[in-house]
Structures are given as C-alpha cells and as structure tokens.
mmCIF file of C-alpha atoms in Angstrom:
data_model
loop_
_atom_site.group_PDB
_atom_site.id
_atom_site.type_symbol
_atom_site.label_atom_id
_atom_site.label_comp_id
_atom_site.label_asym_id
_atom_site.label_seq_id
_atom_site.Cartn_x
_atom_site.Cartn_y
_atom_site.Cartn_z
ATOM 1 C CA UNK A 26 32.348 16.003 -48.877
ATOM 2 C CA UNK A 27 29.282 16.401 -47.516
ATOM 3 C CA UNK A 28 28.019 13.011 -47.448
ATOM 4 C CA UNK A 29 30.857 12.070 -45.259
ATOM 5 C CA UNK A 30 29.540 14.893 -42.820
ATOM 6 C CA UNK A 31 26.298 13.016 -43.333
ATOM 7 C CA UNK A 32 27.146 9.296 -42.857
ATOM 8 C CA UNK A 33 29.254 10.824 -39.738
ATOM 9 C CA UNK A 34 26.720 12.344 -38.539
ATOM 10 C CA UNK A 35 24.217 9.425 -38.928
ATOM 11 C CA UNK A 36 26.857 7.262 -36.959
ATOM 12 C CA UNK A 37 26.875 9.351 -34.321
ATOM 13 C CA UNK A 38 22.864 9.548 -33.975
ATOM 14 C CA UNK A 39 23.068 5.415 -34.364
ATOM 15 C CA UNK A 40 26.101 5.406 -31.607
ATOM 16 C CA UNK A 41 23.813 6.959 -29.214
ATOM 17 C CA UNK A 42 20.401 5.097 -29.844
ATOM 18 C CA UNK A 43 22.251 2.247 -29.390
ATOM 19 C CA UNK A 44 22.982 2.935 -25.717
ATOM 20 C CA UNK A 45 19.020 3.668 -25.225
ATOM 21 C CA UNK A 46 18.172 0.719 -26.761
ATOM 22 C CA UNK A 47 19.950 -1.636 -24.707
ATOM 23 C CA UNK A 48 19.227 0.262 -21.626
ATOM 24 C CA UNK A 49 15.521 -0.266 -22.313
ATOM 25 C CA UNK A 50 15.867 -4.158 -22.791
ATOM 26 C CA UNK A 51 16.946 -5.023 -19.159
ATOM 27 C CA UNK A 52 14.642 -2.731 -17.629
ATOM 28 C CA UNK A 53 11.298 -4.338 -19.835
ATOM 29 C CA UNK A 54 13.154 -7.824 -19.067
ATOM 30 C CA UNK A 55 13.198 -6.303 -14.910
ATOM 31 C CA UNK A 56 9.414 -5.642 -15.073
ATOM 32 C CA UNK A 57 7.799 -9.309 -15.757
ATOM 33 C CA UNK A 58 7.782 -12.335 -13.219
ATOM 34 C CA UNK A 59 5.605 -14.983 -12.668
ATOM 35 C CA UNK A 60 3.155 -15.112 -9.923
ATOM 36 C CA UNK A 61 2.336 -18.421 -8.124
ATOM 37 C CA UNK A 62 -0.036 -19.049 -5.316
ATOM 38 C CA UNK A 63 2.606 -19.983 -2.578
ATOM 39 C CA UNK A 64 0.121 -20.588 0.316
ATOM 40 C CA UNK A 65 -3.096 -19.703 2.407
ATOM 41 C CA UNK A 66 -4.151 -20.225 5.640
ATOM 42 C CA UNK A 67 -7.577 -19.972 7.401
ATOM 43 C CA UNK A 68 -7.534 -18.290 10.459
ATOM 44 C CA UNK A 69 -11.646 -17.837 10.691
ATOM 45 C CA UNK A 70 -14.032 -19.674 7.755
ATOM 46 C CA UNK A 71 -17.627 -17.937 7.262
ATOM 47 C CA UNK A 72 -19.714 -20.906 7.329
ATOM 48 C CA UNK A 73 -21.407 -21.669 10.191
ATOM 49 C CA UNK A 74 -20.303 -25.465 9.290
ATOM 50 C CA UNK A 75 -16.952 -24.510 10.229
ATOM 51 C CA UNK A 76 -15.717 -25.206 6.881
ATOM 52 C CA UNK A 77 -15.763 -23.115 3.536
ATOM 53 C CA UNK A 78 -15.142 -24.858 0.016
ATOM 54 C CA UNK A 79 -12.547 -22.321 -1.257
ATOM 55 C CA UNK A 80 -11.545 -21.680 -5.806
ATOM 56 C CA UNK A 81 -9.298 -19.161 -6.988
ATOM 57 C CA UNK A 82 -9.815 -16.554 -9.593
ATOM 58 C CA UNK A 83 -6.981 -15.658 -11.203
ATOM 59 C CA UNK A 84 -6.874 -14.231 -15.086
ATOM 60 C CA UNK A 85 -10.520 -15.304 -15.533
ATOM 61 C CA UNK A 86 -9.838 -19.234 -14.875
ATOM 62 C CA UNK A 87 -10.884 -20.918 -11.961
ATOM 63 C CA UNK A 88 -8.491 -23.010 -9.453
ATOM 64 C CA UNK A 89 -8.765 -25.643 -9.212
ATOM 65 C CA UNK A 90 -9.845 -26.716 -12.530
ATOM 66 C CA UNK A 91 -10.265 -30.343 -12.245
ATOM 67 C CA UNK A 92 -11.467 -33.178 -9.827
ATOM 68 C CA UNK A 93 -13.370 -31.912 -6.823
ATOM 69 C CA UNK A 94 -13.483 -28.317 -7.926
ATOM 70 C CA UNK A 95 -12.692 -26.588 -4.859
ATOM 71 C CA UNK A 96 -11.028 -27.033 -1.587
ATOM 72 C CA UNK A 97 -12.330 -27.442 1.644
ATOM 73 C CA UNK A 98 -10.673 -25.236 4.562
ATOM 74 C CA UNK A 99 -11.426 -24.978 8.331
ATOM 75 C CA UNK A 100 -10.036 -23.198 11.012
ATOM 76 C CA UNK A 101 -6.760 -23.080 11.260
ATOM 77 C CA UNK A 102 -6.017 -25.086 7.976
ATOM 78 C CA UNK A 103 -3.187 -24.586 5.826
ATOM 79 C CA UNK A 104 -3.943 -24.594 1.871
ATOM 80 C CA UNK A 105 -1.121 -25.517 -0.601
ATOM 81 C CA UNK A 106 -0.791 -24.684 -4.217
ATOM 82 C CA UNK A 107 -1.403 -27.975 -5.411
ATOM 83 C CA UNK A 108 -4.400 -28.114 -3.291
ATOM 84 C CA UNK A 109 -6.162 -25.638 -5.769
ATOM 85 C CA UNK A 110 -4.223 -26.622 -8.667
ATOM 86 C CA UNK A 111 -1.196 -24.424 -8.950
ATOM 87 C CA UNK A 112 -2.621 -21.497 -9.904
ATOM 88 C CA UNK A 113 -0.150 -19.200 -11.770
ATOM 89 C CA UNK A 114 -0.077 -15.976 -14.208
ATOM 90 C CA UNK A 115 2.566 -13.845 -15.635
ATOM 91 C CA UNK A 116 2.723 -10.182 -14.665
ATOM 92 C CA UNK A 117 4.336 -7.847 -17.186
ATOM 93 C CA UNK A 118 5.028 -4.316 -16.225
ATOM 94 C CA UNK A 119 3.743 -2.052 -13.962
ATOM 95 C CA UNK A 120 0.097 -3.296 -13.553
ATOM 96 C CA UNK A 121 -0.664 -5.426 -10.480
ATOM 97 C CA UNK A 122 -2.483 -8.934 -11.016
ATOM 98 C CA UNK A 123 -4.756 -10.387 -8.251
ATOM 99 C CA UNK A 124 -6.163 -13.525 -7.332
ATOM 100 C CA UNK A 125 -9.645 -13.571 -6.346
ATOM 101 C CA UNK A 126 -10.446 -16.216 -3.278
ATOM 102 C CA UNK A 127 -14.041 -17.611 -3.816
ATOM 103 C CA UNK A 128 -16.280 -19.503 -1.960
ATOM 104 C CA UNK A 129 -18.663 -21.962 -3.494
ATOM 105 C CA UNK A 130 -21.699 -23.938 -2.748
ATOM 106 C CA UNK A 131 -21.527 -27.732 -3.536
ATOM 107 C CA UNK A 132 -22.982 -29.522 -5.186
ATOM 108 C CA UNK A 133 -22.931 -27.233 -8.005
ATOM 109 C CA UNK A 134 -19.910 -25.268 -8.148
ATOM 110 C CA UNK A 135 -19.040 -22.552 -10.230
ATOM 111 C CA UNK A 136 -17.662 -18.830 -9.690
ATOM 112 C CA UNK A 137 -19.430 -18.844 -5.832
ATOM 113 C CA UNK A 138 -18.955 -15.102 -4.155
ATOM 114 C CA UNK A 139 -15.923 -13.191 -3.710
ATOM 115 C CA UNK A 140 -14.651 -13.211 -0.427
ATOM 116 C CA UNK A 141 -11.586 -11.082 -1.260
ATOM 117 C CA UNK A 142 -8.475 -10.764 -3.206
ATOM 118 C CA UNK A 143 -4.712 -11.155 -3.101
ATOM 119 C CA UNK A 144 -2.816 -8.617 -5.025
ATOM 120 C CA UNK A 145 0.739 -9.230 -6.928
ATOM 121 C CA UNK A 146 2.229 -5.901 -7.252
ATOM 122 C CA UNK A 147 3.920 -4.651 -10.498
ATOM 123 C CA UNK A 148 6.347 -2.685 -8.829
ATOM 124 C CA UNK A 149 7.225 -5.184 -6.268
ATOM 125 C CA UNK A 150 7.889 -7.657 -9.740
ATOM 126 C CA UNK A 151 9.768 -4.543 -11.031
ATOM 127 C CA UNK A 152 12.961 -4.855 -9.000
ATOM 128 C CA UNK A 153 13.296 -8.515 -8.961
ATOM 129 C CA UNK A 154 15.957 -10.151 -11.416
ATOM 130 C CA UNK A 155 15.501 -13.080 -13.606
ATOM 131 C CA UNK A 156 15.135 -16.327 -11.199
ATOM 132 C CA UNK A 157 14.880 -13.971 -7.892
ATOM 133 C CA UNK A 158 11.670 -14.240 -5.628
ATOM 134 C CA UNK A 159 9.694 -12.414 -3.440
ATOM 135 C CA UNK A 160 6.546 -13.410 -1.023
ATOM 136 C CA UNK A 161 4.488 -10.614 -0.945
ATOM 137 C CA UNK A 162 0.976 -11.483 1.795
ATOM 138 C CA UNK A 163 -2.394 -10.555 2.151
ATOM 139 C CA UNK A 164 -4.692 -10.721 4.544
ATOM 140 C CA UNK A 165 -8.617 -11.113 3.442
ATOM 141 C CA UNK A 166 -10.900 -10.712 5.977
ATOM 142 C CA UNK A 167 -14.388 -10.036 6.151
ATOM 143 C CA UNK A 168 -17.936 -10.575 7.850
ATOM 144 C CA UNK A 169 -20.743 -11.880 4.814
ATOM 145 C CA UNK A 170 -22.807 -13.841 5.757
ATOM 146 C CA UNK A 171 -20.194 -14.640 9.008
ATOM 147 C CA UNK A 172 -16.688 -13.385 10.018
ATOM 148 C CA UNK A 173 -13.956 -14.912 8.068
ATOM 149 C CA UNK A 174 -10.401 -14.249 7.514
ATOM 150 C CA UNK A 175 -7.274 -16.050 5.198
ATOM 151 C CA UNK A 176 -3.857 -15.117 5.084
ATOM 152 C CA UNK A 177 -2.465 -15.619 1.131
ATOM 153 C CA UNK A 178 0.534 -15.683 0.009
ATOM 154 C CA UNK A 179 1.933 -15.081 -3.545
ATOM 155 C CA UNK A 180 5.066 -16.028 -4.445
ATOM 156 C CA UNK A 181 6.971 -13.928 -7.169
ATOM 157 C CA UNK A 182 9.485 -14.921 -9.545
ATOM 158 C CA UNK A 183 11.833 -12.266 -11.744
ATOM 159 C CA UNK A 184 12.037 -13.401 -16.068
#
C-alpha cells in the first residue's frame, strides 16, 4: 500500500517539474539571436585626409578578413555589411556583445586603435522571437587625434 502512496506521490512531483521544464525551454530559446552589422555611416572621419580606413572587432576576429583588409570611409559615406565582410556573432542570454570600430594605418594593417564600440544588448535579444528583428543604433563619436563620429547599426535576429 504504501508504494502506491509512493509512485503517486512521485507522479505528482514529475507532473509538476514537467510544467517548469517546458516553461524554461522557450524562455532560454527567447534569450539568443544573432547579431549582424546592418550599417554605418560617417558623419565626421578623424583623419585630416578626410578619409579613415575603418575594421571591425567583433568576438576577437577582425572584419573584414580578406582582400583589402579594411574599408575606406569619408564624410558622409555610407558603409554596408558586405563592405567589411558581414560581420556576425551569436548572443546568448543576458550578456551584451559589441563590435569594436577600428581604424588602421595602411600599409600594414592589423588591430589599428579603437575608435569606439557598438553594443548588442542581451535584453533587447531577450524579447525577440525566433525569426523577429530589431535595429538597435549607436552613435561613436570622439576627438583622438581629430573629431570623428559614425552612426552603427546592428541588426538583431530572435533563434
């Protein structure tokens, strides 16, 4: 008799871990998108030349990763993703993933100097469902060794 009170009892914890369970699934599902580079524009570049030669830092790989090896803006230019090689990451959770704009010096390029950052925010990502999007911008603006400033935007997509 009282291993029917038992296996009832055991049922009834499963019956209601079961609800939890599934609960948790959407909501882990909920909190991961991908993160694209959608666009950037120049409004102000900081070399004097009136033209900086732009790379992207984003997870610790540098865009764009082939051919020239950066882009060159000016003024009032308009930068697409495939201009810098369609840089993308995945954001899981709650932590926020940036991408780090970087100007180099040709002829030998590598990581150049940060000029700033544009931020994907985890709890933007969190409230997005699978195949929904969201443009989230930043501006990054600043005044070493001149005044410069680039609007970014990042384009975010629900899992």
């Amino acid at each position: 008799m009282r291993s029917h009170q038992l296996i009832a009892a055991l049922a009834l914890v499963g019956g209601m871990a079961a609800p939890v369970l599934v609960a948790t699934g959407p909501a882990l599902a909920a909190g991961s998108c991908r993160v694209d580079l959608y666009d950037i524009d120049a409004h102000n570049v900081a070399e004097r030349d009136g033209q900086d030669e732009l790379r992207f830092r984003v997870d610790g790989n540098l865009f764009p990763r082939f051919g020239d090896k950066y882009f060159p803006m000016r003024s009032g230019g308009d930068g697409d993703p495939a201009d810098f090689g369609n840089p993308t990451t995945l954001l899981v959770g709650t932590e926020n993933v940036s991408f780090n704009l970087r100007e180099v010096t040709p002829p030998a390029v590598g990581e150049g100097d940060s000029l700033g950052s544009a931020i994907a925010h985890g709890s933007v990502c969190a409230g997005l469902d699978e195949d929904e999007t969201e443009i989230e911008t930043t501006i990054i603006e600043g005044d070493d060794p001149t005044e410069y400033s680039y609007t970014v935007r990042l384009k975010l997509t629900g899992q």
